[in-house]
């Protein structure tokens, strides 16, 4: 397994261009199953998870080709309706084929995604959504088997104990595009990636209103067509780089970003004393010494994103004073805290609350990544700590960051990838 050797203690400086959003690209690729015609997706990042989604589509008989960052998908007249365990176990987001298959073919057999390091992550709301549209769902040998002669419009509320679900909103919206009649999704997730998926579906000819708000209306149409589309930038990659600039007391310009998608994050950075200047689709982030302590609670969009909680916890580990970080979306998303403590941080975790007693500096150490965003937080800590830090199991990182060592390397970071 590859690992990173991070030689920290240098301020990051320079300019970086953000990639397209992983969490928009994945459902958009799955949505290509909704039409037999060719879809062309531009500026697709080279991520492990994207590779997995393309392999999944190919395993279902879709024609897939890639030249550079442009991906072409043609699902054809009769895609296979099964998403096999061998692929789904590698990436939960494989469940994004459920909605398109039920909506277009009236049948889907999708392996249940297995366990996950950050929480139980049930799929009950996904099933609730497609059942409301008339699908009969059974769980058989670890597979979701969903059948519907023709999906029909309905009103459904998709809010769970931890709030709205991004995945269930996306799946229900995709299935509803080809339904007979109108669907109203209440308690819908408002993440920019959901609105971007709707933008793609509309480009295919779907009739959607209110995407990005808690109430989404989808008027079913009889057929969708192929199209060309460029997804939104990755606000989580942008937020990660912004925190890296703050932690290394550097100055970084980030281009091709949407500052408006990061409202809660930029506010927290500024409260902490980090300087943020935004202009159109770029921003400049400058770290100014140790940040002020702050209390952060993750929440559904437009609240503070859970996918930046680990990176912010790493930043606050260098805070002046004590911060409280509350994780309200996933039950066990503090695996990075114990690893940061190995680097001299002073974090106490109690259930979904971490009390972060700021320290003046982090020390280099060997640490282990446990999930995608935790691994990013450990790389940032390594950049802030003067000396040599080893981050093991970076395969987690490659799932959601595109050659991070090279991108940060262009900002002056010294990160070696050691092949394992
Ligand atoms: C998406 O996951 C993202 N993944 C996650 O990013 C992100 O953390 C999450 O949304 C929240 O923003 C992708 O887009 C591929 P949810 P998703 O359904 O859709 C509960 C990353 O790092 N829930 O919005 O799976 C669930 O357990 C990843 O890029 C149910 O109870 O998240 C959680 O507590 C990690 N029943 C909450 O809702 C359901 O059927 C929100 O989950 C579905 C979800």
Coordinates of C-alpha atoms and ligand atoms in Angstrom, one line a residue:
X1 CA 0.0 0.0 0.0
X2 CA 1.2 3.5 -0.9
X3 CA 2.1 5.9 1.8
X4 CA 3.1 9.6 1.9
X5 CA 6.2 11.0 3.4
X6 CA 5.5 14.6 4.3
X7 CA 8.4 17.0 5.0
X8 CA 6.5 19.7 6.9
X9 CA 7.1 23.2 8.2
X10 CA 6.9 25.2 5.0
X11 CA 4.3 27.8 4.2
X12 CA 2.2 26.9 1.1
X13 CA 2.4 29.6 -1.6
X14 CA 1.1 29.9 -5.2
X15 CA -2.0 29.2 -7.2
X16 CA -4.1 26.0 -7.5
X17 CA -7.1 25.2 -9.8
X18 CA -9.8 23.2 -8.2
X19 CA -11.1 20.0 -9.8
X20 CA -14.7 19.1 -10.5
X21 CA -16.7 17.9 -7.5
X22 CA -16.4 14.2 -6.9
X23 CA -19.8 14.2 -5.2
X24 CA -21.4 15.7 -8.3
X25 CA -19.5 13.7 -10.9
X26 CA -20.5 10.3 -9.4
X27 CA -24.3 10.7 -9.5
X28 CA -24.0 12.5 -12.9
X29 CA -22.2 9.5 -14.3
X30 CA -24.8 7.1 -12.9
X31 CA -27.6 9.3 -14.4
X32 CA -26.2 8.6 -17.9
X33 CA -28.1 5.3 -17.5
X34 CA -31.3 7.3 -17.9
X35 CA -30.9 7.6 -21.7
X36 CA -29.7 5.3 -24.5
X37 CA -27.9 8.2 -26.1
X38 CA -24.3 9.4 -25.5
X39 CA -23.5 11.8 -22.6
X40 CA -20.3 13.7 -22.6
X41 CA -19.0 14.9 -19.1
X42 CA -16.2 17.4 -19.2
X43 CA -13.4 18.1 -16.7
X44 CA -13.8 14.8 -14.9
X45 CA -11.1 14.3 -12.2
X46 CA -8.8 11.3 -12.2
X47 CA -10.0 9.7 -9.0
X48 CA -10.2 6.1 -7.8
X49 CA -14.0 6.5 -7.2
X50 CA -14.6 7.8 -10.7
X51 CA -12.7 4.8 -12.1
X52 CA -14.9 2.5 -10.0
X53 CA -18.1 4.2 -11.3
X54 CA -16.9 3.9 -14.9
X55 CA -16.1 0.2 -14.3
X56 CA -19.6 -0.3 -12.8
X57 CA -21.2 1.3 -15.8
X58 CA -19.1 -0.9 -18.2
X59 CA -20.1 -4.0 -16.2
X60 CA -23.7 -3.0 -16.9
X61 CA -23.0 -2.9 -20.6
X62 CA -22.6 0.8 -21.1
X63 CA -20.0 2.1 -23.6
X64 CA -17.5 4.1 -21.7
X65 CA -14.5 6.1 -23.1
X66 CA -12.2 8.6 -21.7
X67 CA -9.8 11.1 -23.4
X68 CA -8.1 13.2 -20.8
X69 CA -10.7 14.7 -18.6
X70 CA -13.6 14.2 -21.0
X71 CA -15.7 11.1 -20.4
X72 CA -18.3 9.7 -22.8
X73 CA -20.9 7.3 -21.6
X74 CA -23.5 5.6 -23.8
X75 CA -25.8 3.3 -21.8
X76 CA -27.5 1.9 -24.9
X77 CA -31.0 0.5 -25.3
X78 CA -30.8 -2.3 -22.7
X79 CA -28.3 -1.8 -19.9
X80 CA -28.0 -4.7 -17.5
X81 CA -29.9 -3.9 -14.3
X82 CA -27.4 -5.5 -11.8
X83 CA -24.7 -3.7 -9.8
X84 CA -22.5 -6.5 -8.5
X85 CA -21.1 -6.7 -5.0
X86 CA -17.6 -6.9 -6.3
X87 CA -17.8 -3.3 -7.4
X88 CA -20.3 -1.9 -4.9
X89 CA -18.2 -3.1 -1.9
X90 CA -15.4 -0.7 -3.2
X91 CA -17.6 2.4 -3.3
X92 CA -20.9 3.1 -1.5
X93 CA -21.8 5.7 -4.2
X94 CA -22.4 2.7 -6.6
X95 CA -26.0 2.9 -5.1
X96 CA -26.5 5.9 -7.4
X97 CA -27.5 3.4 -10.2
X98 CA -30.6 2.4 -8.2
X99 CA -32.7 5.4 -9.1
X100 CA -31.9 5.5 -12.9
X101 CA -32.4 1.7 -13.3
X102 CA -35.8 1.7 -11.5
X103 CA -36.8 4.9 -13.4
X104 CA -35.8 3.7 -16.9
X105 CA -35.9 -0.1 -16.8
X106 CA -38.4 -0.7 -13.9
X107 CA -35.9 -3.2 -12.4
X108 CA -32.7 -2.8 -10.4
X109 CA -30.7 -5.4 -8.5
X110 CA -28.1 -3.5 -6.5
X111 CA -25.8 -4.9 -3.9
X112 CA -26.3 -3.4 -0.5
X113 CA -23.2 -1.3 0.3
X114 CA -21.3 -2.8 3.2
X115 CA -20.1 -1.2 6.4
X116 CA -18.3 2.2 6.6
X117 CA -15.7 3.6 9.0
X118 CA -17.6 6.8 9.6
X119 CA -21.0 5.4 10.5
X120 CA -23.8 2.9 10.0
X121 CA -25.0 4.7 6.9
X122 CA -28.3 2.8 6.3
X123 CA -30.1 3.1 2.9
X124 CA -33.7 3.1 4.2
X125 CA -34.4 6.6 2.8
X126 CA -33.3 5.5 -0.7
X127 CA -35.7 2.6 -0.5
X128 CA -38.5 4.9 0.9
X129 CA -38.0 7.2 -2.1
X130 CA -38.3 4.5 -4.8
X131 CA -41.1 2.6 -3.0
X132 CA -43.1 5.9 -2.9
X133 CA -42.7 5.9 -6.8
X134 CA -44.3 2.5 -6.9
X135 CA -41.3 0.1 -6.8
X136 CA -41.7 -3.2 -4.9
X137 CA -38.5 -3.6 -3.0
X138 CA -37.0 -6.7 -1.4
X139 CA -33.6 -7.5 0.1
X140 CA -32.3 -10.8 -1.1
X141 CA -28.9 -12.3 -0.6
X142 CA -27.4 -8.9 0.2
X143 CA -29.0 -7.3 -2.8
X144 CA -31.7 -4.7 -3.1
X145 CA -34.2 -6.0 -5.7
X146 CA -36.6 -3.3 -6.8
X147 CA -39.3 -3.7 -9.5
X148 CA -41.9 -1.4 -10.9
X149 CA -44.0 -1.8 -14.0
X150 CA -43.8 2.0 -14.5
X151 CA -42.8 4.4 -11.8
X152 CA -45.5 6.9 -11.0
X153 CA -45.2 10.4 -9.4
X154 CA -45.8 10.7 -5.7
X155 CA -45.1 13.0 -2.7
X156 CA -42.4 11.7 -0.3
X157 CA -40.5 13.1 2.7
X158 CA -36.8 12.1 2.7
X159 CA -35.7 13.3 6.1
X160 CA -34.0 10.9 8.6
X161 CA -32.8 11.1 12.2
X162 CA -29.7 13.0 11.0
X163 CA -31.5 15.3 8.6
X164 CA -31.9 15.1 4.8
X165 CA -30.0 12.5 2.7
X166 CA -27.9 13.6 -0.3
X167 CA -27.9 10.2 -1.8
X168 CA -31.6 9.4 -1.3
X169 CA -32.6 12.8 -2.7
X170 CA -30.5 12.2 -5.8
X171 CA -31.8 8.6 -6.3
X172 CA -35.4 9.6 -5.9
X173 CA -35.0 12.6 -8.2
X174 CA -33.3 10.5 -10.9
X175 CA -36.1 7.8 -10.7
X176 CA -38.8 10.5 -10.8
X177 CA -37.5 12.0 -14.1
X178 CA -39.2 9.2 -16.2
X179 CA -42.2 8.7 -13.9
X180 CA -45.8 9.0 -14.9
X181 CA -46.9 12.3 -13.3
X182 CA -45.3 14.7 -10.8
X183 CA -43.1 13.8 -7.8
X184 CA -42.6 16.1 -4.8
X185 CA -39.7 15.4 -2.6
X186 CA -40.0 17.1 0.8
X187 CA -37.1 17.3 3.2
X188 CA -34.7 17.1 0.2
X189 CA -31.0 17.7 0.7
X190 CA -29.9 21.1 -0.5
X191 CA -26.2 20.4 -1.2
X192 CA -24.8 22.1 -4.4
X193 CA -24.0 18.7 -5.8
X194 CA -27.8 17.8 -5.7
X195 CA -28.5 21.0 -7.6
X196 CA -25.7 20.2 -10.1
X197 CA -27.2 16.8 -10.7
X198 CA -30.5 18.4 -11.4
X199 CA -28.7 20.7 -13.8
X200 CA -27.4 17.7 -15.7
X201 CA -30.8 16.0 -15.7
X202 CA -32.4 19.2 -17.1
X203 CA -29.8 19.3 -19.8
X204 CA -31.1 15.8 -20.7
X205 CA -34.6 17.1 -20.9
X206 CA -35.9 16.5 -17.4
X207 CA -38.4 18.9 -15.8
X208 CA -37.2 19.7 -12.3
X209 CA -38.0 22.7 -10.0
X210 CA -36.5 23.6 -6.6
X211 CA -33.3 21.5 -6.7
X212 CA -31.1 22.9 -4.0
X213 CA -34.1 23.7 -1.7
X214 CA -35.9 21.4 0.7
X215 CA -38.8 20.9 -1.7
X216 CA -38.0 19.5 -5.2
X217 CA -40.7 19.0 -7.9
X218 CA -40.1 16.6 -10.8
X219 CA -42.6 16.4 -13.7
X220 CA -42.0 13.0 -15.4
X221 CA -41.2 12.9 -19.1
X222 CA -41.3 10.0 -21.4
X223 CA -37.7 10.1 -22.6
X224 CA -34.4 11.7 -21.9
X225 CA -31.6 12.6 -24.4
X226 CA -27.8 12.6 -24.4
X227 CA -26.0 15.9 -23.6
X228 CA -22.7 17.5 -22.7
X229 CA -22.1 18.8 -19.2
X230 CA -19.4 20.3 -17.0
X231 CA -19.9 19.7 -13.2
X232 CA -19.3 22.3 -10.5
X233 CA -15.9 22.6 -8.7
X234 CA -15.2 20.5 -5.6
X235 CA -15.9 22.7 -2.6
X236 CA -14.4 20.0 -0.3
X237 CA -11.1 20.0 -2.2
X238 CA -11.2 23.9 -2.1
X239 CA -11.9 23.8 1.6
X240 CA -9.1 21.3 2.2
X241 CA -6.6 23.5 0.4
X242 CA -7.8 26.6 2.3
X243 CA -7.2 24.9 5.6
X244 CA -3.8 23.8 4.4
X245 CA -2.9 27.4 3.6
X246 CA -4.1 28.4 7.1
X247 CA -2.2 25.6 8.9
X248 CA 1.1 26.3 7.2
X249 CA 0.7 30.1 7.5
X250 CA 0.9 30.3 3.8
X251 CA -0.9 32.3 1.0
X252 CA -2.7 30.4 -1.7
X253 CA -4.9 31.5 -4.6
X254 CA -7.6 28.9 -5.5
X255 CA -9.1 29.3 -9.0
X256 CA -12.2 27.6 -10.5
X257 CA -14.0 27.6 -7.2
X258 CA -17.4 28.8 -6.0
X259 CA -16.9 30.8 -2.7
X260 CA -20.7 30.9 -2.4
X261 CA -20.7 27.1 -1.9
X262 CA -18.4 27.5 1.2
X263 CA -20.2 30.2 3.1
X264 CA -20.1 28.5 6.5
X265 CA -16.5 27.4 6.0
X266 CA -15.1 30.8 5.0
X267 CA -17.0 32.3 8.0
X268 CA -15.3 29.9 10.4
X269 CA -11.9 30.6 8.8
X270 CA -12.3 34.3 9.2
X271 CA -13.5 34.0 12.8
X272 CA -10.3 32.1 13.4
X273 CA -8.3 35.0 12.1
X274 CA -7.5 33.5 8.6
X275 CA -7.6 36.1 5.9
X276 CA -9.9 35.2 3.0
X277 CA -10.4 37.4 -0.1
X278 CA -12.9 36.2 -2.7
X279 CA -13.3 37.5 -6.2
X280 CA -15.7 35.8 -8.7
X281 CA -14.6 32.2 -9.1
X282 CA -11.4 32.5 -7.2
X283 CA -10.2 33.3 -3.7
X284 CA -7.0 34.0 -1.8
X285 CA -6.5 32.4 1.6
X286 CA -3.7 33.6 3.9
X287 CA -2.8 32.0 7.2
X288 CA -1.9 34.4 10.0
X289 CA -0.2 32.5 12.8
X290 CA -2.2 30.2 15.2
X291 CA -6.0 30.4 14.6
X292 CA -8.4 31.5 17.4
X293 CA -10.3 28.7 19.1
X294 CA -13.8 28.1 17.7
X295 CA -16.8 25.8 18.2
X296 CA -17.8 24.0 15.1
X297 CA -20.9 21.9 14.5
X298 CA -21.4 20.0 11.3
X299 CA -24.9 20.2 9.6
X300 CA -26.6 19.6 6.3
X301 CA -25.9 22.3 3.6
X302 CA -25.8 25.3 4.0
X303 CA -24.4 24.4 7.4
X304 CA -20.8 23.4 8.1
X305 CA -19.9 20.4 5.9
X306 CA -19.1 17.1 7.7
X307 CA -16.6 16.4 4.9
X308 CA -14.4 19.3 6.2
X309 CA -14.8 18.5 9.9
X310 CA -11.5 16.4 10.1
X311 CA -9.5 19.1 8.3
X312 CA -10.9 21.8 10.6
X313 CA -10.2 19.6 13.7
X314 CA -6.6 19.5 12.5
X315 CA -6.5 23.3 12.2
X316 CA -8.1 23.8 15.6
X317 CA -5.6 21.5 17.2
X318 CA -3.2 24.4 16.7
X319 CA -5.8 26.9 18.0
X320 CA -5.2 29.5 20.7
X321 CA -7.6 28.1 23.4
X322 CA -10.1 25.2 23.5
X323 CA -12.5 24.4 20.7
X324 CA -15.5 22.1 20.6
X325 CA -16.2 20.2 17.4
X326 CA -19.6 18.4 17.2
X327 CA -20.2 15.9 14.4
X328 CA -24.0 15.7 13.8
X329 CA -24.1 13.8 10.5
X330 CA -22.1 10.6 11.1
X331 CA -21.7 8.7 14.4
X332 CA -18.1 7.8 14.2
X333 CA -16.2 10.4 12.3
X334 CA -13.3 11.2 14.7
X335 CA -10.9 8.5 13.8
X336 CA -8.3 11.2 12.8
X337 CA -8.4 12.6 16.4
X338 CA -6.3 9.8 17.9
X339 CA -3.9 10.0 15.0
X340 CA -3.5 13.8 15.5
X341 CA -2.8 13.1 19.2
X342 CA 0.1 10.9 18.1
X343 CA 1.4 14.1 16.5
X344 CA 1.2 16.0 19.8
X345 CA -2.4 17.3 19.5
X346 CA -4.6 17.3 22.6
X347 CA -8.0 16.1 21.6
X348 CA -10.6 14.3 23.8
X349 CA -13.4 12.6 22.0
X350 CA -16.6 11.7 23.7
X351 CA -19.2 10.2 21.3
X352 CA -19.8 12.8 18.6
X353 CA -18.1 15.6 20.4
X354 CA -14.4 16.4 20.3
X355 CA -12.8 18.9 22.8
X356 CA -9.7 20.3 21.1
X357 CA -7.2 21.9 23.5
X358 CA -5.0 23.9 21.1
X359 CA -1.2 23.3 21.2
X360 CA 1.5 25.6 19.9
X361 CA 2.9 23.1 17.4
X362 CA 2.4 19.5 16.0
X363 CA 5.3 17.0 15.9
X364 CA 6.1 14.7 13.0
X365 CA 5.1 11.0 13.5
X366 CA 3.8 7.9 11.6
X367 CA 0.1 8.0 11.3
X368 CA -2.6 5.9 9.7
X369 CA -5.5 7.0 7.5
X370 CA -8.9 5.5 8.2
X371 CA -11.1 7.2 5.6
X372 CA -11.0 9.8 2.8
X373 CA -11.3 13.1 4.8
X374 CA -9.4 11.8 7.8
X375 CA -6.4 11.1 5.5
X376 CA -6.6 14.7 4.2
X377 CA -6.5 16.0 7.8
X378 CA -3.4 13.9 8.5
X379 CA -1.6 15.2 5.4
X380 CA -2.4 18.8 6.5
X381 CA -1.1 18.1 10.0
X382 CA 2.1 16.7 8.4
X383 CA 2.5 19.9 6.4
X384 CA 2.2 21.9 9.6
X385 CA 4.6 19.8 11.6
X386 CA 8.3 20.6 11.1
X387 CA 10.0 17.3 10.1
X388 CA 9.1 14.0 8.5
X389 CA 5.6 12.6 8.9
X390 CA 4.5 9.3 7.3
X391 CA 0.8 8.9 6.4
X392 CA -0.1 5.2 5.8
X393 CA -3.0 3.8 3.8
X394 CA -3.3 6.8 1.5
X395 CA -5.5 4.7 -0.9
X396 CA -8.3 6.4 1.1
X397 CA -7.0 9.8 -0.1
X398 CA -6.8 8.8 -3.8
X399 CA -10.5 8.1 -3.8
X400 CA -11.3 11.7 -3.5
X401 CA -8.2 13.9 -4.2
X402 CA -6.5 14.0 -7.5
X403 CA -2.7 13.4 -7.1
X404 CA -2.8 15.6 -4.0
X405 CA 1.0 15.3 -3.5
X406 CA 1.6 16.9 -7.0
X407 CA -1.0 19.6 -6.5
X408 CA 0.3 20.7 -3.1
X409 CA 3.8 20.2 -4.4
X410 CA 3.2 23.0 -6.9
X411 CA 2.5 25.2 -3.8
X412 CA 5.8 24.3 -2.3
X413 CA 4.9 21.3 -0.2
X414 CA 7.3 18.4 0.0
X415 CA 5.3 15.2 -0.2
X416 CA 6.8 11.9 -1.5
X417 CA 4.5 9.1 -2.5
X418 CA 6.2 5.8 -1.5
X419 CA 4.8 2.9 -3.5
X420 CA 3.9 0.0 -1.3
Ligands
LIG1 C1 -22.9 12.1 0.7 O1 -23.1 10.8 1.3 C2 -21.4 12.3 0.4 N1 -21.0 11.2 -0.5 C3 -20.6 12.2 1.7 O2 -19.3 12.5 1.3 C4 -21.1 13.3 2.6 O3 -20.4 13.2 3.8 C5 -22.6 13.1 2.9 O4 -23.3 13.2 1.6 C6 -23.2 14.2 3.7 O5 -22.9 15.5 3.2 C7 -21.3 11.3 -1.8 O6 -21.8 12.3 -2.3 C8 -20.8 10.2 -2.7 P1 -26.4 11.2 3.3 P2 -24.5 10.2 1.5 O7 -27.3 10.2 2.7 O8 -25.4 10.6 0.4 C9 -28.3 9.1 7.1 C10 -17.0 12.2 1.1 O9 -16.1 12.3 2.0 N2 -29.1 8.3 6.2 O10 -26.7 12.6 3.1 O11 -24.3 8.7 1.7 C11 -26.8 8.8 7.1 O12 -26.5 7.7 7.8 C12 -18.3 11.5 1.5 O13 -16.8 12.6 0.0 C13 -30.1 7.5 6.7 O14 -30.3 7.4 7.9 O15 -24.9 10.9 2.9 C14 -26.2 10.1 7.6 O16 -26.2 10.1 9.0 C15 -18.3 10.8 2.8 N3 -30.8 6.7 5.8 C16 -27.2 11.2 7.1 O17 -28.4 10.5 6.8 C17 -30.5 6.8 4.4 O18 -31.2 6.1 3.6 C18 -26.7 11.9 5.8 O19 -26.3 10.9 4.9 C19 -29.5 7.6 4.0 C20 -28.8 8.4 4.9

